[in-house]
Coordinates of C-alpha atoms in Angstrom, one line a residue:
X1 CA 178.6 217.9 107.2
X2 CA 175.7 216.2 106.8
X3 CA 174.8 213.0 105.2
X4 CA 173.0 214.5 102.3
X5 CA 176.0 216.9 102.1
X6 CA 178.0 214.2 101.7
X7 CA 176.0 212.5 98.9
X8 CA 176.0 215.7 97.0
X9 CA 179.7 216.1 97.4
X10 CA 180.8 212.9 96.1
X11 CA 179.4 212.1 93.1
X12 CA 180.4 209.6 91.1
X13 CA 182.9 210.7 88.4
X14 CA 182.8 208.2 85.9
X15 CA 185.0 209.6 82.8
X16 CA 184.6 206.4 80.7
X17 CA 181.7 203.8 79.8
X18 CA 181.7 200.5 81.6
X19 CA 183.6 197.7 79.5
X20 CA 181.2 195.3 80.6
X21 CA 178.5 196.7 78.4
X22 CA 176.8 194.9 75.7
X23 CA 178.0 196.2 72.5
X24 CA 177.3 195.9 68.5
X25 CA 179.6 197.8 66.5
X26 CA 177.6 198.5 63.5
X27 CA 179.8 200.7 60.7
X28 CA 176.7 202.9 58.7
X29 CA 177.1 205.7 56.6
X30 CA 178.4 207.6 59.0
X31 CA 181.5 205.7 59.6
X32 CA 183.0 203.9 56.4
X33 CA 184.7 200.7 57.3
X34 CA 187.9 200.4 58.9
X35 CA 190.8 201.4 56.3
X36 CA 188.8 203.8 54.5
X37 CA 189.6 207.5 54.2
X38 CA 192.8 208.7 54.2
X39 CA 195.3 206.0 53.4
X40 CA 197.7 204.5 56.1
X41 CA 200.7 202.6 55.1
X42 CA 200.4 199.0 57.3
X43 CA 203.6 199.1 58.9
X44 CA 204.1 195.3 60.9
X45 CA 203.5 195.5 64.1
X46 CA 202.0 198.8 64.3
X47 CA 197.9 199.5 64.8
X48 CA 196.4 201.8 62.1
X49 CA 193.4 203.7 63.7
X50 CA 190.3 205.3 62.8
X51 CA 187.4 207.3 64.1
X52 CA 183.9 206.0 63.2
X53 CA 180.3 206.6 64.1
X54 CA 178.2 203.6 64.8
X55 CA 175.0 205.4 63.6
X56 CA 173.9 208.4 61.8
X57 CA 171.8 209.7 64.7
X58 CA 171.3 209.3 68.1
X59 CA 168.7 210.1 70.6
X60 CA 169.5 211.5 73.8
X61 CA 167.3 211.6 77.4
X62 CA 166.8 214.6 79.1
X63 CA 165.1 213.3 82.5
X64 CA 162.8 215.1 84.4
X65 CA 164.7 216.7 87.3
X66 CA 168.1 216.4 85.4
X67 CA 170.1 219.5 84.7
X68 CA 171.3 218.2 81.4
X69 CA 171.8 215.2 78.8
X70 CA 175.0 213.2 78.4
X71 CA 176.8 212.8 75.0
X72 CA 177.1 209.1 74.6
X73 CA 177.3 209.7 70.6
X74 CA 178.2 206.3 70.2
X75 CA 181.6 207.1 67.9
X76 CA 184.6 204.4 68.0
X77 CA 187.8 204.3 67.4
X78 CA 188.8 200.9 65.2
X79 CA 191.8 199.3 65.5
X80 CA 193.3 197.4 62.5
X81 CA 197.0 195.8 61.5
X82 CA 197.7 195.3 65.0
X83 CA 196.6 195.9 68.3
X84 CA 196.6 199.0 70.1
X85 CA 198.6 198.9 73.3
X86 CA 200.1 201.1 76.2
X87 CA 201.7 200.5 79.4
X88 CA 201.3 203.3 81.9
X89 CA 203.2 203.1 85.1
X90 CA 204.8 205.4 87.7
X91 CA 207.4 204.3 90.0
X92 CA 206.0 205.4 93.1
X93 CA 203.9 208.7 94.0
X94 CA 206.7 210.9 94.2
X95 CA 207.5 210.0 90.3
X96 CA 205.0 211.3 87.5
X97 CA 203.0 209.1 85.4
X98 CA 205.1 207.7 82.1
X99 CA 202.8 206.2 79.5
X100 CA 204.5 203.9 76.4
X101 CA 202.8 202.4 73.4
X102 CA 203.8 199.0 73.0
X103 CA 204.0 197.4 69.4
X104 CA 204.1 193.8 69.1
X105 CA 205.1 191.7 65.9
X106 CA 205.3 188.0 66.0
X107 CA 207.9 187.4 68.9
X108 CA 209.2 190.7 69.2
X109 CA 208.0 193.4 71.1
X110 CA 209.0 197.1 71.2
X111 CA 207.8 200.2 73.1
X112 CA 207.8 204.1 72.4
X113 CA 207.2 206.9 74.7
X114 CA 204.2 209.0 74.5
X115 CA 205.4 212.7 74.9
X116 CA 206.3 214.0 78.4
X117 CA 203.7 215.0 80.4
X118 CA 201.0 214.1 77.7
X119 CA 199.2 211.1 80.1
X120 CA 199.1 212.5 83.7
X121 CA 196.9 209.8 85.2
X122 CA 195.3 206.7 84.2
X123 CA 191.9 207.5 83.3
X124 CA 193.1 207.5 79.5
X125 CA 193.9 209.6 76.7
X126 CA 193.4 213.2 77.7
X127 CA 191.5 216.0 75.2
X128 CA 191.1 213.0 72.7
X129 CA 187.6 213.5 71.2
X130 CA 186.8 217.2 70.5
X131 CA 182.8 217.7 69.9
X132 CA 181.0 220.3 68.7
X133 CA 177.2 220.5 69.1
X134 CA 175.1 222.8 66.9
X135 CA 171.4 223.7 67.0
X136 CA 168.6 223.7 63.9
X137 CA 170.2 227.5 62.9
X138 CA 173.7 226.3 62.9
X139 CA 174.7 227.6 65.9
X140 CA 177.2 226.0 68.2
X141 CA 175.5 225.6 71.3
X142 CA 178.1 223.0 72.7
X143 CA 181.3 222.0 73.0
X144 CA 183.4 219.6 74.6
X145 CA 186.5 217.7 74.6
X146 CA 187.2 214.2 76.4
X147 CA 189.4 211.3 77.3
X148 CA 189.8 208.2 75.2
X149 CA 190.4 205.0 77.3
X150 CA 191.1 202.2 74.9
X151 CA 189.5 199.6 77.6
X152 CA 186.1 201.1 76.9
X153 CA 182.7 198.6 76.1
X154 CA 184.6 197.4 72.8
X155 CA 183.2 194.8 70.2
X156 CA 184.8 193.0 67.1
X157 CA 184.4 194.7 64.0
X158 CA 184.4 191.1 62.0
X159 CA 184.1 187.6 62.5
X160 CA 187.9 187.0 62.1
X161 CA 189.1 189.0 64.5
X162 CA 190.3 187.9 68.1
X163 CA 187.0 186.4 69.8
X164 CA 187.7 187.8 73.1
X165 CA 189.9 190.8 74.3
X166 CA 192.5 189.9 77.0
X167 CA 192.6 193.5 77.6
X168 CA 191.4 194.9 81.0
X169 CA 188.0 196.3 81.4
X170 CA 188.5 199.7 82.5
X171 CA 190.9 202.6 82.9
X172 CA 191.3 202.8 86.6
X173 CA 190.8 206.0 88.2
X174 CA 191.8 205.1 92.1
X175 CA 194.0 208.1 93.1
X176 CA 196.8 205.9 94.3
X177 CA 196.5 203.5 91.3
X178 CA 200.5 202.3 90.2
X179 CA 200.5 201.1 87.0
X180 CA 198.0 200.3 84.0
X181 CA 197.7 198.4 80.8
X182 CA 195.0 200.0 78.2
X183 CA 194.4 198.2 74.5
X184 CA 192.1 197.4 72.2
X185 CA 192.7 194.2 69.6
X186 CA 193.2 194.0 66.4
X187 CA 190.1 194.2 64.6
X188 CA 188.2 195.4 67.7
X189 CA 186.6 198.9 67.9
X190 CA 186.6 200.7 71.5
X191 CA 183.8 203.3 72.5
X192 CA 185.4 206.9 72.3
X193 CA 182.5 208.7 73.8
X194 CA 183.3 210.4 77.5
X195 CA 180.4 210.8 79.7
X196 CA 181.1 212.9 82.2
X197 CA 178.1 212.4 84.8
X198 CA 179.0 215.6 87.3
X199 CA 178.8 217.8 84.2
X200 CA 175.7 216.9 81.7
X201 CA 175.6 219.2 78.8
X202 CA 172.0 221.5 78.7
X203 CA 170.6 220.9 75.9
X204 CA 167.0 221.8 75.8
X205 CA 164.5 219.2 73.9
X206 CA 165.0 219.3 70.1
X207 CA 167.2 218.5 66.9
X208 CA 171.0 219.1 67.2
X209 CA 174.3 218.0 64.7
X210 CA 176.9 217.0 66.6
X211 CA 180.2 216.8 64.6
X212 CA 182.9 214.6 66.5
X213 CA 186.6 214.5 65.4
X214 CA 190.1 213.5 67.1
X215 CA 192.4 216.1 68.2
X216 CA 195.2 216.7 65.9
X217 CA 198.0 216.2 68.3
X218 CA 196.7 213.0 68.4
X219 CA 195.9 212.2 64.8
X220 CA 199.6 213.4 64.3
X221 CA 201.0 211.1 67.0
X222 CA 198.6 207.6 65.7
X223 CA 198.6 208.5 61.9
X224 CA 194.9 209.1 62.5
X225 CA 192.9 210.1 59.2
X226 CA 191.0 213.6 59.7
X227 CA 188.0 212.2 59.9
X228 CA 184.7 213.9 61.4
X229 CA 181.6 212.0 61.9
X230 CA 178.6 213.8 61.8
X231 CA 175.6 212.7 64.1
X232 CA 171.8 213.8 64.5
X233 CA 170.9 214.6 67.8
X234 CA 167.4 214.0 69.1
X235 CA 166.9 215.5 72.6
X236 CA 163.6 214.3 74.2
X237 CA 162.2 213.7 77.6
X238 CA 160.6 210.9 78.9
X239 CA 157.3 211.3 80.9
X240 CA 156.9 210.3 84.4
X241 CA 154.8 207.4 83.5
X242 CA 157.4 206.3 81.4
X243 CA 156.4 207.8 78.1
X244 CA 158.2 210.0 75.9
X245 CA 156.9 213.6 75.3
X246 CA 158.7 215.8 72.5
X247 CA 159.0 219.3 72.8
X248 CA 158.4 219.7 76.8
X249 CA 160.4 222.1 78.8
X250 CA 163.2 220.5 80.4
X251 CA 162.5 220.6 84.2
X252 CA 165.0 222.2 86.5
X253 CA 165.8 220.5 89.9
X254 CA 167.3 218.5 92.2
X255 CA 169.4 215.8 90.6
X256 CA 169.3 212.0 91.7
X257 CA 171.9 210.6 93.4
X258 CA 173.3 209.6 90.2
X259 CA 172.7 210.6 86.6
X260 CA 173.1 207.4 85.1
X261 CA 171.3 205.4 87.5
X262 CA 168.1 207.9 87.6
X263 CA 168.4 207.7 83.8
X264 CA 167.5 204.1 83.7
X265 CA 165.6 203.8 86.9
X266 CA 163.6 207.0 87.8
X267 CA 160.8 206.2 85.5
X268 CA 160.4 202.8 88.1
X269 CA 160.2 205.2 91.1
X270 CA 163.3 203.6 92.7
X271 CA 165.0 204.7 95.7
X272 CA 168.6 204.2 95.2
X273 CA 170.9 203.5 97.6
X274 CA 175.0 204.4 96.5
X275 CA 177.5 202.8 98.0
X276 CA 181.1 201.1 97.5
X277 CA 180.7 198.5 100.0
X278 CA 178.5 200.6 102.7
X279 CA 178.6 204.3 101.8
X280 CA 175.6 206.1 100.5
X281 CA 177.5 207.1 97.2
X282 CA 179.7 205.1 95.3
X283 CA 183.4 207.0 96.2
X284 CA 184.6 209.2 93.6
X285 CA 186.9 207.3 91.2
X286 CA 187.4 204.3 93.3
X287 CA 185.7 201.6 91.8
X288 CA 186.7 199.7 88.3
X289 CA 183.8 200.3 85.6
X290 CA 183.1 196.8 86.1
X291 CA 181.1 197.9 89.0
X292 CA 178.8 201.2 87.8
X293 CA 175.6 201.7 89.0
X294 CA 173.4 199.8 85.9
X295 CA 170.3 201.5 87.9
X296 CA 168.2 198.4 87.7
X297 CA 168.4 197.2 91.4
X298 CA 166.3 198.3 94.1
X299 CA 168.4 198.5 96.5
X300 CA 172.2 198.7 95.6
X301 CA 174.9 197.5 98.0
X302 CA 176.4 194.1 99.0
X303 CA 173.5 192.4 98.8
X304 CA 171.8 189.1 97.1
X305 CA 172.1 189.2 93.6
X306 CA 174.2 192.3 92.7
X307 CA 177.0 194.8 94.4
X308 CA 177.2 198.8 94.0
X309 CA 175.3 198.1 90.3
X310 CA 177.6 195.4 89.1
X311 CA 177.6 192.7 86.8
X312 CA 176.5 189.3 88.0
X313 CA 179.8 187.0 88.4
X314 CA 179.6 183.2 88.3
X315 CA 180.5 182.1 91.5
X316 CA 183.5 181.3 93.1
X317 CA 183.7 177.7 94.2
X318 CA 185.5 176.6 96.9
X319 CA 186.7 173.0 97.6
X320 CA 183.8 170.7 98.7
X321 CA 185.3 169.9 101.7
X322 CA 187.5 171.7 104.7
X323 CA 191.2 170.4 104.3
X324 CA 192.8 167.1 106.0
X325 CA 195.7 165.9 106.6
X326 CA 198.7 168.0 108.4
X327 CA 198.8 171.7 107.5
X328 CA 201.6 172.9 105.5
X329 CA 203.1 175.5 103.1
X330 CA 206.4 174.7 101.0
X331 CA 208.8 177.3 101.6
X332 CA 209.3 178.0 97.6
X333 CA 205.7 178.1 96.7
X334 CA 204.6 181.4 95.4
X335 CA 202.4 183.8 97.9
X336 CA 200.6 187.1 97.5
X337 CA 202.1 190.0 98.9
X338 CA 199.3 192.7 100.6
X339 CA 200.1 196.2 100.2
X340 CA 197.8 199.1 101.8
X341 CA 197.2 202.2 99.9
X342 CA 197.1 205.6 101.9
X343 CA 193.6 206.7 103.0
X344 CA 191.5 209.2 100.5
X345 CA 187.9 210.2 100.3
X346 CA 188.3 212.0 103.9
X347 CA 185.6 214.1 105.1
X348 CA 184.0 214.6 108.1
X349 CA 180.5 214.1 108.8
X350 CA 177.9 213.8 111.6
X351 CA 177.3 210.2 111.0
X352 CA 175.2 208.2 109.1
X353 CA 172.1 206.1 110.4
X354 CA 172.9 203.9 113.3
X355 CA 175.6 206.6 114.2
X356 CA 175.3 209.0 117.6
X357 CA 173.6 212.0 116.6
X358 CA 175.4 215.4 117.3
X359 CA 178.8 213.4 116.9
X360 CA 181.6 214.3 114.7
X361 CA 183.2 211.3 112.5
X362 CA 186.0 211.1 110.4
X363 CA 184.9 208.9 107.3
X364 CA 187.7 207.9 104.9
X365 CA 188.1 205.2 102.0
X366 CA 191.2 202.7 102.0
X367 CA 192.2 200.1 99.4
X368 CA 194.8 196.7 100.1
X369 CA 196.1 195.6 97.1
X370 CA 197.8 192.3 96.1
X371 CA 201.4 193.1 94.6
X372 CA 201.6 189.2 93.9
X373 CA 203.4 186.9 92.4
X374 CA 200.3 184.5 93.5
X375 CA 196.7 185.4 94.3
X376 CA 195.3 185.7 97.9
X377 CA 192.7 182.3 98.1
X378 CA 190.8 182.0 101.3
X379 CA 188.2 179.6 101.6
X380 CA 185.8 179.0 104.8
X381 CA 184.1 176.1 106.1
X382 CA 180.9 176.3 108.4
X383 CA 181.0 174.9 111.6
X384 CA 177.6 172.6 112.0
X385 CA 175.2 174.9 113.2
X386 CA 177.3 177.5 114.0
X387 CA 177.5 181.4 112.9
X388 CA 181.5 181.1 112.0
X389 CA 183.3 179.6 109.4
X390 CA 187.1 178.3 109.7
X391 CA 189.0 180.2 107.2
X392 CA 192.1 178.6 105.0
X393 CA 194.3 180.1 103.0
X394 CA 195.6 178.2 100.0
X395 CA 198.9 177.7 98.1
X396 CA 199.4 176.7 94.4
X397 CA 202.2 175.8 92.1
X398 CA 203.2 177.8 89.0
X399 CA 201.2 175.4 87.3
X400 CA 197.9 176.4 89.3
X401 CA 198.1 173.2 91.4
X402 CA 197.2 173.2 95.0
X403 CA 200.4 172.4 97.2
X404 CA 199.4 173.5 100.7
X405 CA 197.2 175.7 103.1
X406 CA 197.1 177.0 106.6
X407 CA 194.3 178.2 109.0
X408 CA 193.9 181.6 108.8
X409 CA 191.2 182.7 111.6
X410 CA 187.0 183.0 110.8
X411 CA 184.6 184.3 108.3
X412 CA 181.2 185.5 110.2
X413 CA 178.0 185.9 108.5
X414 CA 176.6 189.9 108.7
X415 CA 173.3 190.2 108.1
X416 CA 173.3 194.2 107.9
X417 CA 171.0 195.3 105.0
X418 CA 173.9 196.8 102.5
X419 CA 175.8 193.7 103.6
X420 CA 174.3 190.5 103.8
X421 CA 177.4 188.1 103.2
X422 CA 180.3 186.3 104.7
X423 CA 183.4 188.7 106.2
X424 CA 186.6 187.1 106.2
X425 CA 187.9 188.9 109.7
X426 CA 191.7 189.1 109.5
X427 CA 192.3 191.2 106.5
X428 CA 192.7 194.7 107.7
X429 CA 192.1 197.2 109.9
X430 CA 192.2 201.0 110.2
X431 CA 193.3 203.5 113.2
X432 CA 193.8 207.2 113.6
X433 CA 197.1 207.9 115.4
X434 CA 198.1 211.1 116.8
X435 CA 201.1 213.7 115.6
X436 CA 203.9 211.8 117.5
X437 CA 201.8 207.9 116.4
X438 CA 201.5 207.2 120.1
X439 CA 197.6 207.5 120.6
X440 CA 194.6 206.0 119.0
X441 CA 191.2 205.5 118.1
X442 CA 190.4 202.4 116.1
X443 CA 187.6 202.1 113.3
X444 CA 185.0 199.6 114.5
X445 CA 185.7 198.2 110.7
X446 CA 187.4 194.6 111.3
X447 CA 186.1 192.2 108.7
X448 CA 185.7 192.5 105.0
X449 CA 184.1 190.2 101.8
X450 CA 187.2 190.1 99.7
X451 CA 186.5 191.6 95.8
X452 CA 188.5 193.0 93.0
X453 CA 186.9 196.4 93.1
X454 CA 190.7 198.6 91.9
X455 CA 193.1 197.9 89.5
X456 CA 195.9 199.4 91.3
X457 CA 199.0 197.7 89.6
X458 CA 198.2 195.4 86.3
X459 CA 202.2 195.4 85.6
X460 CA 203.4 193.7 87.7
X461 CA 204.3 189.8 87.8
X462 CA 201.1 187.8 87.2
X463 CA 198.6 190.2 87.2
X464 CA 195.4 189.4 86.7
X465 CA 193.4 192.0 84.0
X466 CA 190.5 190.1 84.3
X467 CA 189.7 189.3 87.2
X468 CA 186.8 186.9 88.3
X469 CA 185.2 188.0 91.4
X470 CA 184.2 191.3 91.1
X471 CA 180.7 191.0 92.4
X472 CA 180.3 190.6 95.7
X473 CA 177.2 188.5 96.4
X474 CA 178.4 185.9 94.4
X475 CA 181.9 186.1 95.7
X476 CA 181.1 186.4 99.5
X477 CA 178.1 183.8 100.0
X478 CA 174.7 183.5 100.9
X479 CA 173.1 182.8 104.3
X480 CA 172.4 179.5 104.0
X481 CA 175.9 179.3 102.1
X482 CA 178.3 176.1 103.9
X483 CA 181.3 177.2 102.5
X484 CA 182.6 180.2 100.5
X485 CA 185.6 181.1 98.4
X486 CA 187.1 184.9 98.5
X487 CA 189.8 186.0 96.4
X488 CA 192.1 189.0 95.9
X489 CA 194.2 188.8 92.3
X490 CA 197.5 190.0 91.5
X491 CA 197.4 193.4 90.7
X492 CA 193.9 194.3 92.2
X493 CA 192.8 195.8 95.4
X494 CA 189.8 196.0 97.4
X495 CA 188.2 199.6 98.4
X496 CA 186.0 199.8 101.6
X497 CA 184.3 203.2 102.2
X498 CA 184.1 204.0 106.2
X499 CA 180.8 205.8 106.0
X500 CA 179.0 202.9 107.7
X501 CA 178.0 203.1 111.6
X502 CA 181.2 202.2 113.8
X503 CA 183.3 201.9 110.8
X504 CA 184.5 205.8 111.0
X505 CA 186.5 207.8 113.4
X506 CA 184.5 209.3 116.3
X507 CA 186.6 212.7 117.0
X508 CA 183.9 214.1 118.6
X509 CA 186.0 214.5 121.6
X510 CA 189.6 214.5 119.7
X511 CA 191.4 218.2 120.5
X512 CA 192.5 219.6 117.0
X513 CA 196.0 218.9 115.6
X514 CA 197.9 216.9 113.5
X515 CA 196.7 213.1 112.9
X516 CA 197.5 210.0 110.8
X517 CA 194.9 207.8 109.2
X518 CA 196.4 204.2 109.2
X519 CA 195.7 201.3 107.2
X520 CA 197.1 198.0 108.1
X521 CA 196.8 195.1 105.7
X522 CA 196.8 191.9 107.5
X523 CA 196.9 193.1 110.9
X524 CA 197.5 189.7 113.4
X525 CA 199.7 188.2 110.5
X526 CA 197.7 185.2 109.9
X527 CA 197.7 185.4 106.3
X528 CA 200.9 184.2 104.6
X529 CA 203.1 186.8 102.2
X530 CA 206.1 187.1 100.6
X531 CA 206.6 190.4 102.5
X532 CA 205.2 191.9 106.0
X533 CA 207.2 194.9 105.6
X534 CA 204.4 197.0 103.7
X535 CA 201.4 196.3 105.1
X536 CA 201.0 199.8 106.7
X537 CA 199.9 203.2 104.9
X538 CA 199.4 206.4 106.4
X539 CA 197.6 209.3 105.6
X540 CA 198.2 212.9 107.0
X541 CA 195.2 214.7 108.3
X542 CA 194.7 218.0 110.0
X543 CA 191.8 218.4 112.4
X544 CA 190.1 222.0 113.1
X545 CA 186.8 223.7 113.7
X546 CA 184.6 223.3 116.8
X547 CA 182.2 220.8 117.9
X548 CA 179.4 220.0 115.6
X549 CA 181.5 222.3 113.1
X550 CA 184.6 220.6 112.8
X551 CA 186.9 220.6 109.4
X552 CA 189.8 218.4 108.0
X553 CA 192.3 219.1 106.0
X554 CA 194.1 216.6 103.7
X555 CA 197.8 217.4 102.8
X556 CA 199.0 215.9 99.3
X557 CA 200.7 212.3 99.5
X558 CA 203.7 213.5 97.7
X559 CA 202.5 214.2 94.0
X560 CA 198.9 213.1 94.7
X561 CA 196.4 215.6 95.9
X562 CA 193.5 213.4 96.6
X563 CA 191.8 214.2 99.5

């Protein structure tokens, strides 16, 4: 598969909107104030839900070269009387997903299981929103259903509502997610629009009317009034110079690497480079929505001031000086528990820039996550005039007081375009094992910049629903940094996609047959953990084909069919 074919294959699927986006919920005539419409009894601890539209009308841009528009209609689910909260889990990859609604009233917490089979993954409530679009003649020209992620972009409805939301900022789409929490604060509203960037709606320039409603099964389940906001939709096509032309014929052509990115960046003539930590594009479902491409960076990657289009976070500050005195770790201090996820997004490529032309490579995505109960905290301190930093792992008691530290290897500066930060050298390693697991090919990827890219299980003890360092450029330092701090928080994982030169497996001379991709966390066991027996994950792959035309088959991993 060529590089361009891989880029086309791995268009980023983003089923929910970025929760970090700025939001103002304005209730107009299209949607009355919360509680209006059909009356709902105010049962203590039970949320009152209502579908509203923030505006009577929206304007959607159909950019030249795009196959359609994306129906972000500005509809919201308002929540009053009590928070809306769900706990979504699965015991293992052999077990189905189970979703429960959580009710909190005073000091009492109760749960109610949602109907079996209703929720099949962690991306939200499926088929929640129903949209019908009609043209000026009243003919229905588009119809869709969409998931509702309660963790979507949200905002307060009134000044007496909680000032901030403590719920996570997106619904995870990593195929190996184990547990999630969804929620909307009382007095808040969450964006219910679902935008599937792989499936734009083919609406020519013109005027339309959209009718939006909640599916009956959810109205019955949650007691939502049968309200159907009607929204005027104007589709326009901006011109190449940034202006807007009306009545223009939408040009059908090759789509940009990301519909969302091109919708904001193509008018500026930007050449985008997409990738979770070094791939040409974000892995489908691999990253949290906090890392979505905003289309504003000239080079999306792990560079100064941005990472994969993520928001800019305040820098994590290491200790001012390297530790002194005798290193030590109290026996009873909380420690992290690093665990590997099976590989996914597995594909054959003929190499990226810097690889050897004509060779066959096996590329993949991999994640190591922290099951807690303590975060992994690693500080690096630069040796005077040196290219390496000495790395130390720090430990904290239940009150957050530092109670110990231990040396744990080094950090090195990676000057390559798309990286440009400090890598910790002892976090994970990857190998391709033969069927009998005796022979191996090792990936060249051995050093990492730690960041919380994926919410793997936010139901574990001490899980941090809003991890701090989701922006690599601030978490992993600049070239002139004298010290950095890298953190993998409880419940979160760090996804790397092995498409960069030297990272994927060279399979050119390997015979066809069965192999295993092995992901190893803490390979040298230098990091202190609660458990070292769960650090390895295997994913079976079957190679076939001829040189230059190799293929790979990836069997399901228990119930997870994510090749």
